[in-house]
mmCIF file of C-alpha atoms in Angstrom:
data_model
loop_
_atom_site.group_PDB
_atom_site.id
_atom_site.type_symbol
_atom_site.label_atom_id
_atom_site.label_comp_id
_atom_site.label_asym_id
_atom_site.label_seq_id
_atom_site.Cartn_x
_atom_site.Cartn_y
_atom_site.Cartn_z
ATOM 1 C CA MET A 1 -0.093 -0.049 -0.214
ATOM 2 C CA LEU A 2 1.420 3.197 -1.051
ATOM 3 C CA ASN A 3 2.917 4.844 1.928
ATOM 4 C CA LYS A 4 0.827 8.534 2.790
ATOM 5 C CA GLN A 5 4.414 9.560 5.006
ATOM 6 C CA HIS A 6 6.314 10.691 2.664
ATOM 7 C CA SER A 7 6.010 13.991 0.943
ATOM 8 C CA GLY A 8 7.183 12.508 -2.263
ATOM 9 C CA ARG A 9 4.959 10.020 -2.868
ATOM 10 C CA GLN A 10 2.251 12.326 -1.759
ATOM 11 C CA ARG A 11 2.898 13.977 -4.835
ATOM 12 C CA LEU A 12 2.946 11.250 -7.110
ATOM 13 C CA SER A 13 -0.102 9.204 -5.953
ATOM 14 C CA ALA A 14 -1.549 13.337 -6.744
ATOM 15 C CA GLN A 15 -0.302 12.810 -10.192
ATOM 16 C CA VAL A 16 -0.870 8.612 -10.991
ATOM 17 C CA PHE A 17 -4.302 7.024 -11.032
ATOM 18 C CA CYS A 18 -5.610 4.590 -12.884
ATOM 19 C CA ARG A 19 -8.158 5.353 -15.746
ATOM 20 C CA GLU A 20 -10.350 2.755 -14.919
ATOM 21 C CA HIS A 21 -10.282 3.054 -11.084
ATOM 22 C CA PRO A 22 -9.436 6.724 -9.934
ATOM 23 C CA ASP A 23 -10.094 6.224 -6.351
ATOM 24 C CA THR A 24 -8.650 2.875 -6.153
ATOM 25 C CA PRO A 25 -5.361 3.175 -4.080
ATOM 26 C CA LEU A 26 -1.901 2.035 -5.819
ATOM 27 C CA VAL A 27 -0.084 -0.357 -4.529
ATOM 28 C CA GLU A 28 3.916 -0.027 -4.816
ATOM 29 C CA ASP A 29 6.221 -2.741 -5.926
ATOM 30 C CA TYR A 30 9.611 -1.684 -4.138
ATOM 31 C CA HIS A 31 11.531 -4.413 -6.378
ATOM 32 C CA ALA A 32 10.483 -3.371 -9.830
ATOM 33 C CA GLY A 33 9.657 -0.050 -9.315
ATOM 34 C CA ASP A 34 6.467 0.045 -10.674
ATOM 35 C CA MET A 35 2.936 1.613 -9.239
ATOM 36 C CA ILE A 36 0.168 -0.842 -9.670
ATOM 37 C CA CYS A 37 -3.832 -0.513 -8.984
ATOM 38 C CA SER A 38 -4.676 -2.893 -6.259
ATOM 39 C CA LEU A 39 -8.495 -3.688 -7.887
ATOM 40 C CA CYS A 40 -7.181 -4.586 -11.779
ATOM 41 C CA GLY A 41 -3.509 -4.913 -11.515
ATOM 42 C CA LEU A 42 -2.845 -1.930 -14.512
ATOM 43 C CA VAL A 43 0.747 -0.641 -14.028
ATOM 44 C CA VAL A 44 -0.050 2.947 -13.944
ATOM 45 C CA GLY A 45 3.803 4.010 -13.383
ATOM 46 C CA ASP A 46 6.913 2.499 -13.324
ATOM 47 C CA ARG A 47 11.021 3.257 -12.250
ATOM 48 C CA VAL A 48 9.326 4.872 -9.013
ATOM 49 C CA ILE A 49 12.333 5.972 -6.922
ATOM 50 C CA ASP A 50 12.373 5.741 -3.443
ATOM 51 C CA VAL A 51 12.733 8.884 -1.515
ATOM 52 C CA GLY A 52 13.200 6.836 2.140
ATOM 53 C CA SER A 53 16.599 5.629 3.465
ATOM 54 C CA GLU A 54 18.541 2.473 1.642
ATOM 55 C CA TRP A 55 19.009 1.222 5.414
ATOM 56 C CA ARG A 56 16.782 -0.328 8.123
ATOM 57 C CA THR A 57 17.476 0.362 11.820
ATOM 58 C CA PHE A 58 16.831 -2.501 14.178
ATOM 59 C CA SER A 59 17.000 -0.326 17.734
ATOM 60 C CA ASN A 60 14.396 0.691 20.469
ATOM 61 C CA GLU A 61 15.451 4.006 19.887
ATOM 62 C CA LYS A 62 12.195 5.922 18.819
ATOM 63 C CA ASN A 63 13.830 9.248 17.255
ATOM 64 C CA SER A 64 13.460 10.371 13.880
ATOM 65 C CA LYS A 65 16.769 10.979 13.158
ATOM 66 C CA ASP A 66 18.465 8.770 10.162
ATOM 67 C CA ASN A 67 22.312 7.336 11.450
ATOM 68 C CA SER A 68 24.613 7.605 8.847
ATOM 69 C CA ARG A 69 25.570 4.424 7.611
ATOM 70 C CA VAL A 70 29.777 4.420 7.000
ATOM 71 C CA GLY A 71 31.708 1.628 6.120
ATOM 72 C CA ALA A 72 31.920 -1.976 7.032
ATOM 73 C CA ALA A 73 30.828 -3.374 10.129
ATOM 74 C CA GLU A 74 33.166 -3.252 13.094
ATOM 75 C CA ASN A 75 35.519 -6.534 13.249
ATOM 76 C CA PRO A 76 35.933 -6.783 16.836
ATOM 77 C CA LEU A 77 39.446 -8.544 16.328
ATOM 78 C CA PHE A 78 40.836 -5.198 15.621
ATOM 79 C CA ASP A 79 40.344 -2.885 18.772
ATOM 80 C CA GLY A 80 38.315 -0.420 17.355
ATOM 81 C CA SER A 81 40.621 0.513 14.471
ATOM 82 C CA ASP A 82 40.047 2.036 11.097
ATOM 83 C CA MET A 83 40.578 0.006 8.514
ATOM 84 C CA SER A 84 39.098 2.387 5.838
ATOM 85 C CA THR A 85 41.349 4.750 3.459
ATOM 86 C CA MET A 86 41.519 8.238 4.457
ATOM 87 C CA ILE A 87 41.693 11.063 1.912
ATOM 88 C CA ALA A 88 44.273 14.001 3.197
ATOM 89 C CA THR A 89 42.653 17.166 3.630
ATOM 90 C CA GLY A 90 44.301 20.655 1.505
ATOM 91 C CA THR A 91 43.367 23.448 -0.315
ATOM 92 C CA ALA A 92 43.698 23.000 -4.080
ATOM 93 C CA SER A 93 46.379 25.502 -4.616
ATOM 94 C CA ASP A 94 48.948 22.853 -2.466
ATOM 95 C CA SER A 95 47.719 19.757 -3.410
ATOM 96 C CA LEU A 96 49.590 17.675 -7.014
ATOM 97 C CA LYS A 97 47.924 18.257 -10.021
ATOM 98 C CA ASP A 98 47.444 15.866 -12.874
ATOM 99 C CA GLU A 99 48.340 16.225 -16.748
ATOM 100 C CA PHE A 100 44.764 18.277 -16.747
ATOM 101 C CA GLY A 101 45.069 20.624 -13.837
ATOM 102 C CA LYS A 102 43.036 18.643 -11.582
ATOM 103 C CA PRO A 103 44.242 18.257 -8.034
ATOM 104 C CA MET A 104 45.406 14.652 -7.350
ATOM 105 C CA TYR A 105 44.597 13.524 -3.369
ATOM 106 C CA ARG A 106 47.059 11.619 -0.973
ATOM 107 C CA ASN A 107 45.309 8.657 0.639
ATOM 108 C CA ARG A 108 47.405 7.722 3.429
ATOM 109 C CA ARG A 109 46.027 3.982 5.789
ATOM 110 C CA THR A 110 45.221 4.419 9.320
ATOM 111 C CA ILE A 111 46.463 1.041 10.548
ATOM 112 C CA ASN A 112 49.534 0.275 12.816
ATOM 113 C CA SER A 113 51.929 -2.544 12.226
ATOM 114 C CA SER A 114 49.828 -4.675 14.615
ATOM 115 C CA ASP A 115 46.796 -4.670 13.276
ATOM 116 C CA ARG A 116 48.263 -4.299 9.749
ATOM 117 C CA ALA A 117 49.968 -8.141 10.885
ATOM 118 C CA LEU A 118 46.477 -9.134 12.429
ATOM 119 C CA PHE A 119 44.385 -8.033 8.797
ATOM 120 C CA THR A 120 47.166 -9.976 6.690
ATOM 121 C CA ALA A 121 46.998 -12.713 8.927
ATOM 122 C CA ILE A 122 43.112 -13.315 8.467
ATOM 123 C CA ARG A 123 43.855 -12.753 4.374
ATOM 124 C CA GLU A 124 45.422 -15.709 4.634
ATOM 125 C CA ILE A 125 43.468 -18.003 6.578
ATOM 126 C CA ASN A 126 40.878 -16.769 4.477
ATOM 127 C CA GLN A 127 42.839 -17.948 1.139
ATOM 128 C CA MET A 128 43.127 -21.068 2.556
ATOM 129 C CA ALA A 129 39.899 -22.417 3.569
ATOM 130 C CA ASP A 130 38.754 -21.162 0.488
ATOM 131 C CA ARG A 131 41.170 -23.857 -0.692
ATOM 132 C CA LEU A 132 40.288 -26.479 1.504
ATOM 133 C CA ASN A 133 36.752 -25.824 1.173
ATOM 134 C CA LEU A 134 35.922 -24.749 5.056
ATOM 135 C CA PRO A 135 32.810 -23.210 6.665
ATOM 136 C CA LYS A 136 33.013 -19.080 7.876
ATOM 137 C CA MET A 137 32.836 -20.781 11.342
ATOM 138 C CA LEU A 138 36.345 -22.240 11.607
ATOM 139 C CA VAL A 139 37.836 -19.229 9.540
ATOM 140 C CA ASP A 140 36.467 -17.447 12.557
ATOM 141 C CA ARG A 141 38.192 -19.770 14.921
ATOM 142 C CA ALA A 142 41.558 -20.216 13.431
ATOM 143 C CA SER A 143 41.122 -15.493 12.925
ATOM 144 C CA THR A 144 40.633 -15.673 16.497
ATOM 145 C CA LEU A 145 43.720 -18.123 18.114
ATOM 146 C CA PHE A 146 45.974 -16.379 15.615
ATOM 147 C CA LYS A 147 45.474 -13.080 17.901
ATOM 148 C CA GLN A 148 45.282 -14.754 20.969
ATOM 149 C CA VAL A 149 49.002 -15.914 20.017
ATOM 150 C CA HIS A 150 49.775 -12.560 18.899
ATOM 151 C CA ASP A 151 48.620 -10.451 21.710
ATOM 152 C CA SER A 152 50.248 -12.875 24.588
ATOM 153 C CA LYS A 153 53.526 -12.031 21.949
ATOM 154 C CA ALA A 154 54.387 -15.958 23.408
ATOM 155 C CA LEU A 155 55.582 -16.898 19.431
ATOM 156 C CA LYS A 156 57.077 -13.676 19.322
ATOM 157 C CA GLY A 157 60.228 -14.122 15.770
ATOM 158 C CA ARG A 158 58.015 -17.168 14.820
ATOM 159 C CA SER A 159 57.155 -17.135 11.376
ATOM 160 C CA ASN A 160 53.602 -15.355 11.300
ATOM 161 C CA ASP A 161 52.763 -17.862 7.714
ATOM 162 C CA ALA A 162 53.921 -20.879 10.481
ATOM 163 C CA ILE A 163 51.374 -19.175 12.824
ATOM 164 C CA VAL A 164 48.975 -19.209 10.595
ATOM 165 C CA SER A 165 48.879 -22.860 9.148
ATOM 166 C CA ALA A 166 49.033 -24.092 13.036
ATOM 167 C CA CYS A 167 45.899 -21.813 13.884
ATOM 168 C CA MET A 168 44.187 -23.395 11.109
ATOM 169 C CA TYR A 169 45.634 -27.261 11.718
ATOM 170 C CA ILE A 170 44.055 -26.438 15.723
ATOM 171 C CA ALA A 171 40.958 -24.841 14.306
ATOM 172 C CA CYS A 172 40.070 -27.740 12.164
ATOM 173 C CA ARG A 173 40.576 -30.321 14.797
ATOM 174 C CA GLN A 174 38.962 -27.816 17.534
ATOM 175 C CA GLU A 175 35.904 -27.716 15.070
ATOM 176 C CA GLY A 176 35.648 -31.792 14.583
ATOM 177 C CA VAL A 177 36.677 -31.476 10.805
ATOM 178 C CA PRO A 178 40.319 -32.349 10.959
ATOM 179 C CA ARG A 179 42.969 -31.928 8.775
ATOM 180 C CA THR A 180 46.070 -33.593 8.304
ATOM 181 C CA LEU A 181 49.312 -31.537 8.744
ATOM 182 C CA LYS A 182 49.916 -32.635 5.050
ATOM 183 C CA GLU A 183 46.770 -30.950 3.634
ATOM 184 C CA ILE A 184 47.904 -28.016 5.608
ATOM 185 C CA CYS A 185 51.107 -27.911 4.005
ATOM 186 C CA ALA A 186 49.601 -28.200 0.561
ATOM 187 C CA VAL A 187 47.971 -25.281 0.905
ATOM 188 C CA SER A 188 50.516 -23.108 2.617
ATOM 189 C CA LYS A 189 53.961 -21.831 2.435
ATOM 190 C CA ILE A 190 55.757 -23.456 5.558
ATOM 191 C CA SER A 191 57.231 -27.161 5.649
ATOM 192 C CA LYS A 192 55.481 -29.929 7.798
ATOM 193 C CA LYS A 193 58.129 -30.161 10.326
ATOM 194 C CA GLU A 194 57.642 -26.305 11.238
ATOM 195 C CA ILE A 195 53.859 -26.447 11.095
ATOM 196 C CA GLY A 196 54.310 -29.224 13.687
ATOM 197 C CA ARG A 197 56.864 -27.432 15.782
ATOM 198 C CA VAL A 198 54.556 -24.250 15.812
ATOM 199 C CA PHE A 199 51.213 -26.288 16.714
ATOM 200 C CA LYS A 200 53.342 -27.697 20.083
ATOM 201 C CA LEU A 201 54.347 -24.484 21.045
ATOM 202 C CA ILE A 202 50.731 -22.935 20.990
ATOM 203 C CA LEU A 203 49.378 -25.702 23.128
ATOM 204 C CA LYS A 204 51.612 -25.305 25.635
ATOM 205 C CA ASN A 205 51.745 -21.082 25.688
ATOM 206 C CA LEU A 206 48.207 -20.869 25.493
ATOM 207 C CA GLU A 207 46.997 -24.091 27.602
ATOM 208 C CA THR A 208 44.518 -25.055 24.798
ATOM 209 C CA ASN A 209 43.994 -28.476 23.962
ATOM 210 C CA VAL A 210 42.427 -30.747 21.047
ATOM 211 C CA ASP A 211 41.088 -33.547 20.872
ATOM 212 C CA LEU A 212 42.651 -36.785 19.563
ATOM 213 C CA ILE A 213 42.791 -37.854 16.136
ATOM 214 C CA THR A 214 41.057 -41.151 15.955
ATOM 215 C CA THR A 215 40.601 -43.068 12.405
ATOM 216 C CA GLY A 216 37.179 -41.976 11.907
ATOM 217 C CA ASP A 217 37.884 -38.726 11.428
ATOM 218 C CA PHE A 218 39.188 -38.925 7.724
ATOM 219 C CA MET A 219 37.288 -42.465 7.102
ATOM 220 C CA SER A 220 34.183 -40.785 4.964
ATOM 221 C CA ARG A 221 36.365 -37.536 3.623
ATOM 222 C CA PHE A 222 38.957 -40.407 2.443
ATOM 223 C CA CYS A 223 36.087 -42.821 1.312
ATOM 224 C CA SER A 224 34.179 -39.882 -0.566
ATOM 225 C CA ASN A 225 37.250 -38.669 -2.654
ATOM 226 C CA LEU A 226 38.108 -42.287 -3.869
ATOM 227 C CA CYS A 227 34.549 -42.808 -4.593
ATOM 228 C CA LEU A 228 34.050 -46.111 -2.949
ATOM 229 C CA PRO A 229 30.356 -46.693 -1.740
ATOM 230 C CA ALA A 230 28.658 -46.563 1.688
ATOM 231 C CA SER A 231 29.117 -50.493 2.463
ATOM 232 C CA VAL A 232 33.194 -49.732 1.598
ATOM 233 C CA GLN A 233 33.076 -46.928 3.710
ATOM 234 C CA LYS A 234 31.158 -49.089 6.706
ATOM 235 C CA ALA A 235 33.860 -51.999 6.754
ATOM 236 C CA ALA A 236 36.642 -49.762 7.035
ATOM 237 C CA THR A 237 35.318 -47.731 9.697
ATOM 238 C CA HIS A 238 34.820 -51.417 11.532
ATOM 239 C CA ILE A 239 38.227 -52.935 10.374
ATOM 240 C CA ALA A 240 40.123 -49.535 11.944
ATOM 241 C CA ARG A 241 38.365 -49.406 14.858
ATOM 242 C CA LYS A 242 38.892 -53.314 15.599
ATOM 243 C CA ALA A 243 42.680 -53.416 14.415
ATOM 244 C CA VAL A 244 43.186 -50.641 17.134
ATOM 245 C CA GLU A 245 40.640 -52.763 19.887
ATOM 246 C CA MET A 246 43.181 -55.349 19.309
ATOM 247 C CA ASP A 247 46.318 -53.588 19.039
ATOM 248 C CA LEU A 248 47.360 -55.117 15.248
ATOM 249 C CA VAL A 249 49.458 -51.991 14.305
ATOM 250 C CA PRO A 250 51.003 -50.546 17.690
ATOM 251 C CA GLY A 251 53.181 -47.117 16.926
ATOM 252 C CA ARG A 252 50.734 -46.478 14.030
ATOM 253 C CA SER A 253 48.874 -43.212 12.914
ATOM 254 C CA PRO A 254 45.522 -42.668 13.118
ATOM 255 C CA ILE A 255 45.726 -42.177 9.114
ATOM 256 C CA SER A 256 47.845 -44.950 8.571
ATOM 257 C CA VAL A 257 45.655 -47.142 9.910
ATOM 258 C CA ALA A 258 42.296 -45.593 8.184
ATOM 259 C CA ALA A 259 44.164 -45.822 4.379
ATOM 260 C CA ALA A 260 44.841 -49.321 5.383
ATOM 261 C CA ALA A 261 41.179 -50.534 6.885
ATOM 262 C CA ILE A 262 40.503 -48.844 3.062
ATOM 263 C CA TYR A 263 42.249 -50.528 1.148
ATOM 264 C CA MET A 264 41.658 -54.133 3.035
ATOM 265 C CA ALA A 265 37.557 -53.297 2.669
ATOM 266 C CA SER A 266 38.366 -52.279 -0.775
ATOM 267 C CA GLN A 267 40.202 -55.004 -2.258
ATOM 268 C CA ALA A 268 37.123 -57.036 -0.560
ATOM 269 C CA SER A 269 34.753 -55.313 -2.778
ATOM 270 C CA GLU A 270 34.051 -54.707 -6.276
ATOM 271 C CA ASP A 271 35.113 -51.060 -6.245
ATOM 272 C CA LYS A 272 39.125 -52.231 -5.460
ATOM 273 C CA LYS A 273 41.467 -49.197 -5.223
ATOM 274 C CA THR A 274 45.502 -49.814 -4.972
ATOM 275 C CA ALA A 275 47.914 -48.357 -2.352
ATOM 276 C CA LYS A 276 49.331 -46.150 -4.295
ATOM 277 C CA GLU A 277 45.451 -44.248 -4.765
ATOM 278 C CA ILE A 278 44.598 -44.510 -1.570
ATOM 279 C CA GLY A 279 47.863 -43.057 -0.206
ATOM 280 C CA ASP A 280 47.649 -40.204 -3.286
ATOM 281 C CA ILE A 281 44.561 -39.366 -1.354
ATOM 282 C CA ALA A 282 45.478 -39.801 2.401
ATOM 283 C CA GLY A 283 48.489 -38.294 2.052
ATOM 284 C CA VAL A 284 50.590 -41.553 2.924
ATOM 285 C CA ALA A 285 53.330 -43.224 1.371
ATOM 286 C CA GLU A 286 52.203 -46.647 -0.229
ATOM 287 C CA VAL A 287 54.940 -48.467 1.764
ATOM 288 C CA THR A 288 53.426 -47.139 4.815
ATOM 289 C CA ILE A 289 50.001 -48.102 3.771
ATOM 290 C CA ARG A 290 51.289 -51.927 2.846
ATOM 291 C CA GLN A 291 53.028 -52.076 6.228
ATOM 292 C CA SER A 292 49.828 -51.161 8.597
ATOM 293 C CA TYR A 293 47.885 -53.893 6.141
ATOM 294 C CA LYS A 294 50.672 -56.496 6.524
ATOM 295 C CA SER A 295 49.864 -56.282 10.352
ATOM 296 C CA MET A 296 46.432 -56.318 9.597
ATOM 297 C CA ILE A 297 45.650 -59.088 7.590
ATOM 298 C CA PRO A 298 46.218 -61.985 9.431
ATOM 299 C CA LYS A 299 42.960 -60.843 11.701
ATOM 300 C CA ALA A 300 41.179 -60.008 8.432
ATOM 301 C CA GLU A 301 38.099 -62.653 9.594
ATOM 302 C CA GLU A 302 37.896 -61.090 12.853
ATOM 303 C CA LEU A 303 38.397 -57.146 11.543
ATOM 304 C CA PHE A 304 35.552 -57.725 8.774
ATOM 305 C CA PRO A 305 31.755 -56.760 9.782
ATOM 306 C CA LYS A 306 29.625 -59.736 9.958
ATOM 307 C CA ASP A 307 27.433 -58.663 7.355
ATOM 308 C CA PHE A 308 29.861 -57.624 4.788
ATOM 309 C CA LYS A 309 29.217 -58.947 1.536
ATOM 310 C CA PHE A 310 32.820 -60.475 -0.241
ATOM 311 C CA TYR A 311 33.212 -59.697 -3.841
ATOM 312 C CA THR A 312 36.374 -61.502 -3.284
ATOM 313 C CA PRO A 313 36.724 -64.087 -0.375
ATOM 314 C CA ILE A 314 39.239 -63.382 2.220
ATOM 315 C CA ASP A 315 41.901 -65.869 1.384
ATOM 316 C CA ALA A 316 42.511 -64.269 -2.023
ATOM 317 C CA LEU A 317 42.989 -60.890 -0.816
ATOM 318 C CA PRO A 318 46.691 -59.403 -1.313
ATOM 319 C CA ALA A 319 48.928 -60.429 1.564
ATOM 320 C CA ASN A 320 50.748 -57.128 1.501
#
């Protein structure tokens, strides 16, 4: 319904009306900018300009003052620092001029070195998250963690890139979507060894913790990337869990055990995958997968779930 509170729209309603129903109130289509007769649907005016504010104020203060909306929302990580570019003041006479004689304005950034480092780190975290297809919730956690490390100055002298990578690794584990160090290393400029070293320093100095990695944390992602069916994933999860419970793979990392379990389950199914294919996805060396598999194969009959449908029988599985 036409809003009678705005004088601009009152003038518009006095000028525009439906020829067939001149006394019928008009309805404004805000999306299309049209004035429409509410009785017959005839468009009697188009390209109507909305003279009101382009924003809405969600506050309990009932006043007629329009709040100016300037700049982006404040980022709580920057302590209220202004991240915008300011135009230097001055008269046209003392300003630099271009080839056409018009004054050229000098821009300056009002941001200190500490906030600049934080801004660069958050940008890097966003880029890493994009490459790993991670949600914004995880980006926020990694950014907050970096700020805690940065403010504490506990890792002063360490590369900010290494701290960013370690914070991303910790955030992934704390949010229940762990990524391997090799995956973090692949989207970072830092070596796996340095990320692991900084990771331990952050846990020690910030007194934070992360849950232990289990084989189930990676199983669904690895099987999905290998295009394996749900039956193989279910069998591989069962095999890995039983192998750990039976202490068949002592000292092996959960990622290696998960990869070996996937190899065993796939070899028994119709969708066979080689150790190299699985190693490329899991980031584990082919020889490591075969060593873990070799420790598990003697107990294969106990490791497979009872309802698993074998395409290749256990006694025909590869020996190593």
